[in-house]
Coordinates of C-alpha atoms in Angstrom, one line a residue:
T1 CA -24.8 -38.7 81.5
W2 CA -25.8 -35.3 80.4
S3 CA -29.2 -33.6 81.9
H4 CA -30.3 -30.2 82.3
T5 CA -32.7 -27.5 83.6
G6 CA -33.2 -24.4 81.4
L7 CA -29.3 -23.7 80.1
V8 CA -27.8 -25.4 82.5
Y9 CA -26.4 -28.7 81.7
N10 CA -25.3 -31.3 84.1
Y11 CA -22.9 -34.2 83.3
T12 CA -22.9 -36.8 86.0
V13 CA -20.7 -39.8 86.4
N14 CA -21.8 -42.6 88.7
A15 CA -19.9 -44.3 91.1
T16 CA -18.4 -47.8 90.6
A17 CA -18.3 -49.9 93.9
P18 CA -16.6 -49.9 96.3
C19 CA -16.9 -45.9 95.7
T20 CA -20.6 -44.4 96.6
L21 CA -20.9 -41.0 95.5
S22 CA -21.7 -40.0 91.9
D23 CA -19.9 -36.8 90.6
T24 CA -21.4 -34.1 88.8
S25 CA -20.3 -31.3 86.9
S26 CA -21.9 -28.2 85.0
V27 CA -22.0 -26.2 82.0
T28 CA -23.9 -23.0 81.9
V29 CA -24.8 -22.3 78.4
T30 CA -25.2 -18.2 77.3
E31 CA -27.5 -17.4 74.4
Q32 CA -25.9 -15.3 72.0
A33 CA -28.6 -13.4 69.9
A34 CA -28.5 -14.0 66.1
P35 CA -28.5 -11.3 63.8
Y36 CA -31.8 -10.4 61.7
A37 CA -31.8 -8.4 58.5
G38 CA -35.6 -8.4 58.0
T39 CA -37.2 -9.7 55.2
D40 CA -36.7 -8.8 51.6
G41 CA -38.7 -6.4 49.7
T42 CA -39.0 -4.5 46.4
L43 CA -39.1 -0.6 46.0
T44 CA -40.1 1.4 43.2
V45 CA -38.3 5.0 42.4
C46 CA -38.6 7.6 39.8
A47 CA -35.8 7.0 37.0
G48 CA -32.7 8.9 37.9
T49 CA -33.0 8.8 41.4
N50 CA -31.4 7.0 44.2
P51 CA -33.4 5.3 47.2
S52 CA -32.8 6.8 50.3
E53 CA -32.5 4.7 53.1
S54 CA -35.5 5.4 54.8
Q55 CA -37.1 4.2 51.4
L56 CA -35.0 0.8 51.7
F57 CA -35.9 0.3 55.2
A58 CA -39.6 1.0 54.4
A59 CA -39.1 -2.1 51.8
I60 CA -37.7 -4.8 54.6
T61 CA -39.3 -5.6 57.6
A62 CA -38.4 -6.3 61.6
E63 CA -34.9 -6.0 60.7
D64 CA -32.3 -5.1 63.2
A65 CA -30.8 -2.0 63.5
G66 CA -27.3 -1.1 63.2
G67 CA -26.6 -2.8 59.7
S68 CA -25.3 -1.1 56.8
W69 CA -26.5 -1.3 52.9
S70 CA -24.6 -1.8 49.6
N71 CA -25.6 -2.8 46.5
A72 CA -25.1 -4.1 43.3
G73 CA -27.3 -2.5 40.5
L74 CA -30.7 -2.2 41.5
V75 CA -30.1 -4.6 44.1
Y76 CA -29.9 -3.1 47.6
T77 CA -28.9 -5.7 50.5
Y78 CA -28.7 -4.9 54.1
T79 CA -26.4 -6.8 56.4
V80 CA -26.3 -7.2 60.1
N81 CA -23.0 -8.3 61.4
A82 CA -22.7 -11.2 64.1
T83 CA -21.2 -11.5 67.2
L84 CA -19.3 -15.1 67.1
P85 CA -20.4 -17.7 67.0
C86 CA -23.1 -16.7 64.6
S87 CA -23.1 -15.6 61.2
V88 CA -24.1 -12.4 59.4
D89 CA -27.4 -11.9 58.1
T90 CA -28.5 -10.1 55.2
A91 CA -32.5 -9.1 53.2
T92 CA -32.5 -7.5 49.8
V93 CA -34.6 -4.6 48.3
T94 CA -35.0 -5.3 44.5
V95 CA -35.6 -1.8 43.0
T96 CA -37.4 -0.8 40.0
E97 CA -37.0 2.5 38.2
Q98 CA -40.5 4.1 37.0
A99 CA -39.8 5.6 33.7
Q100 CA -39.9 9.6 34.0
P101 CA -42.7 11.4 31.7
N102 CA -41.6 12.4 28.3
A103 CA -43.1 14.9 26.3
G104 CA -40.6 15.0 23.8
T105 CA -38.9 18.0 21.9
D106 CA -40.9 21.3 21.1
G107 CA -41.6 21.4 17.3
T108 CA -43.2 23.5 14.6
L109 CA -46.1 23.0 12.3
S110 CA -47.4 24.3 8.9
V111 CA -51.0 24.1 7.9
C112 CA -53.4 26.0 5.7
A113 CA -55.1 28.5 6.8
G114 CA -58.6 27.1 8.0
I115 CA -57.5 23.8 8.2
T116 CA -57.5 22.5 12.3
P117 CA -54.2 20.3 12.8
T118 CA -55.0 16.8 14.0
A119 CA -53.6 15.2 17.3
A120 CA -51.7 12.9 14.8
D121 CA -50.0 16.2 12.8
L122 CA -49.3 17.8 15.9
F123 CA -47.7 14.6 17.8
S124 CA -45.4 14.1 14.0
A125 CA -44.2 17.6 14.7
L126 CA -42.4 16.4 18.4
A127 CA -39.6 13.8 18.7
G128 CA -39.3 11.3 21.1
A129 CA -42.6 11.9 22.8
D130 CA -44.2 9.1 24.9
L131 CA -47.5 8.5 23.6
E132 CA -50.1 8.4 26.7
G133 CA -50.3 12.4 26.7
Y134 CA -52.6 14.9 25.7
W135 CA -53.1 18.0 24.0
S136 CA -54.2 21.6 24.8
G137 CA -54.4 25.1 23.2
P138 CA -54.1 26.3 21.1
I139 CA -53.0 29.7 22.8
D140 CA -51.7 32.2 20.1
G141 CA -51.2 29.1 17.7
V142 CA -49.3 27.7 20.6
Y143 CA -50.6 23.8 21.3
T144 CA -49.0 22.0 24.4
Y145 CA -48.4 18.7 24.8
T146 CA -48.5 17.1 28.5
V147 CA -47.6 13.7 29.6
N148 CA -48.8 13.4 33.4
A149 CA -45.9 11.8 35.4
T150 CA -46.7 8.0 37.3
A151 CA -46.2 7.5 40.6
P152 CA -43.5 8.0 42.4
C153 CA -42.5 10.5 40.0
T154 CA -44.4 13.6 40.3
G155 CA -43.6 16.1 37.8
N156 CA -45.4 16.1 34.6
D157 CA -43.7 16.8 31.1
T158 CA -44.7 19.5 28.7
A159 CA -43.7 20.5 24.9
T160 CA -45.2 23.0 22.8
V161 CA -46.1 22.8 18.5
I162 CA -46.3 26.2 17.3
V163 CA -48.6 26.1 14.0
T164 CA -48.5 28.7 11.4
E165 CA -50.8 29.1 8.9
L166 CA -50.1 29.3 5.1
A167 CA -52.3 31.4 3.0
V168 CA -54.4 30.0 0.9
P169 CA -55.2 31.2 -2.8
S170 CA -58.6 32.0 -4.2
K171 CA -60.2 30.0 -6.6
P172 CA -59.5 30.4 -10.2
V173 CA -61.6 32.6 -12.5
T174 CA -64.0 30.4 -14.9
S175 CA -66.2 31.1 -17.6
A176 CA -68.5 28.5 -19.4
V177 CA -67.4 26.8 -22.5
T178 CA -69.8 26.1 -25.3
Y179 CA -69.8 23.6 -28.3
C180 CA -72.2 22.4 -30.8
Q181 CA -72.6 18.3 -30.6
N182 CA -69.7 16.5 -31.7
Q183 CA -67.7 19.6 -32.4
T184 CA -63.5 19.0 -31.6
A185 CA -62.7 20.5 -28.1
I186 CA -59.7 21.5 -26.8
A187 CA -58.2 21.1 -23.0
L188 CA -60.2 23.3 -20.4
T189 CA -58.2 26.3 -18.9
A190 CA -58.8 28.6 -16.1
S191 CA -57.3 32.0 -14.7
E192 CA -54.7 31.1 -12.2
I193 CA -52.0 32.8 -10.2
T194 CA -48.3 32.7 -11.9
T195 CA -46.8 29.9 -9.9
A196 CA -50.2 27.9 -8.9
T197 CA -50.6 24.5 -10.3
T198 CA -54.1 24.1 -11.5
N199 CA -56.0 20.5 -10.3
W200 CA -58.8 19.8 -12.4
Y201 CA -62.3 17.4 -11.0
D202 CA -65.4 16.0 -12.4
D203 CA -66.9 16.4 -8.8
P204 CA -66.9 18.7 -6.3
S205 CA -66.0 16.4 -3.0
V206 CA -63.9 13.8 -5.5
V207 CA -60.2 13.6 -4.0
N208 CA -58.1 12.9 -6.7
P209 CA -58.0 15.1 -9.7
Y210 CA -57.5 14.5 -13.4
P211 CA -53.8 14.1 -14.2
N212 CA -53.9 17.0 -16.9
A213 CA -56.7 19.6 -18.1
P214 CA -59.3 17.4 -19.3
T215 CA -60.6 17.7 -22.9
P216 CA -64.6 17.5 -22.6
R217 CA -66.9 15.2 -24.9
T218 CA -69.2 16.8 -27.2
D219 CA -71.1 13.6 -28.5
S220 CA -74.2 14.5 -26.3
V221 CA -76.0 17.3 -25.8
G222 CA -76.0 18.9 -22.5
T223 CA -74.3 20.8 -19.6
F224 CA -71.5 19.1 -17.9
D225 CA -69.8 20.5 -14.8
Y226 CA -66.2 20.5 -14.2
Y227 CA -64.5 21.8 -10.8
V228 CA -61.3 23.7 -10.8
S229 CA -58.8 24.4 -7.8
Q230 CA -55.3 26.0 -7.8
T231 CA -52.3 24.6 -5.6
A232 CA -49.8 27.7 -4.4
D233 CA -46.2 27.2 -3.7
N234 CA -46.6 26.7 -0.1
G235 CA -49.0 23.5 -1.1
C236 CA -52.4 25.1 0.1
E237 CA -55.2 24.6 -2.4
S238 CA -57.9 26.8 -3.3
D239 CA -61.4 25.9 -3.0
R240 CA -63.1 24.9 -6.5
A241 CA -64.4 26.9 -9.0
L242 CA -67.3 25.6 -11.3
L243 CA -66.9 25.6 -15.3
E244 CA -69.9 24.5 -17.1
V245 CA -69.1 23.0 -20.7
I246 CA -72.6 23.2 -22.7
V247 CA -72.9 21.0 -25.6
Y248 CA -75.8 22.2 -28.0
P249 CA -77.9 20.3 -30.9
I250 CA -77.0 20.6 -34.5
Y251 CA -80.1 22.0 -36.7
N252 CA -78.7 21.7 -39.8
A253 CA -75.5 20.9 -41.6
S254 CA -73.4 23.7 -40.8
I255 CA -75.1 25.9 -37.9
C256 CA -76.0 25.1 -34.5
Y257 CA -77.2 27.5 -31.6
V258 CA -74.8 28.5 -28.7
S259 CA -77.6 30.5 -26.6
S260 CA -81.1 29.7 -25.0
D261 CA -82.5 31.9 -27.2
E262 CA -81.3 31.4 -30.4
T263 CA -79.6 34.6 -30.9
E264 CA -76.2 33.7 -31.2
T265 CA -74.9 31.0 -33.7
I266 CA -71.5 29.1 -34.5
R267 CA -70.9 27.0 -37.1
N268 CA -70.3 23.2 -36.8
R269 CA -67.1 22.3 -36.9

């Protein structure tokens, strides 16, 4: 039979009559410490950098010294070799890469003089930029877009947009147009720069112009306001100039007055 005291195990064989003395032998057991690679862990590094051994060791706990690191992709394995009869032990650290901040590539933007570009306008001038940044400036026409780093990355990234102001044309020159009631009217005109396009409106703030210069109605007596601007080749639109169309009443079959003091007349047509 076996018995033990601590790590000393005794094997006893009892005597068989007429023998009287039992026989005993012992086995002294020595324990070889099992290797321990620590507990698994995780680690976040800035994209484009490799984790150092000190970072990897900080991600596991209670590991034995003397092991070695290896990796498959972003999974790093710490291996502690064993002394027979024990088996090796391993622990892993799964690494996550934090993207570096990216403010995109520098850009340029043209705006009409007097117009302040919106953040959306400026952002459209960049290429490949992260959305989480913010704008500062302008300084001498240069706006700066900054994307802050997220730990463990440390360096912010910036890109710039150079804004150029385009000349805005002056508004067209207009003069009032007078008609007798029901007189045949022609399309409105205004002086403009040689290469400009005129834009006609019936309201000072409406967005969409007439497709062509309007021909005023003359069936009603009164003063009717039209507005005209001009757009230069660079795409900038001038302020709007007022053009009044005044329709006077007919006093007899052939004459109507076209001045308030009745000193100027035109024939009804």
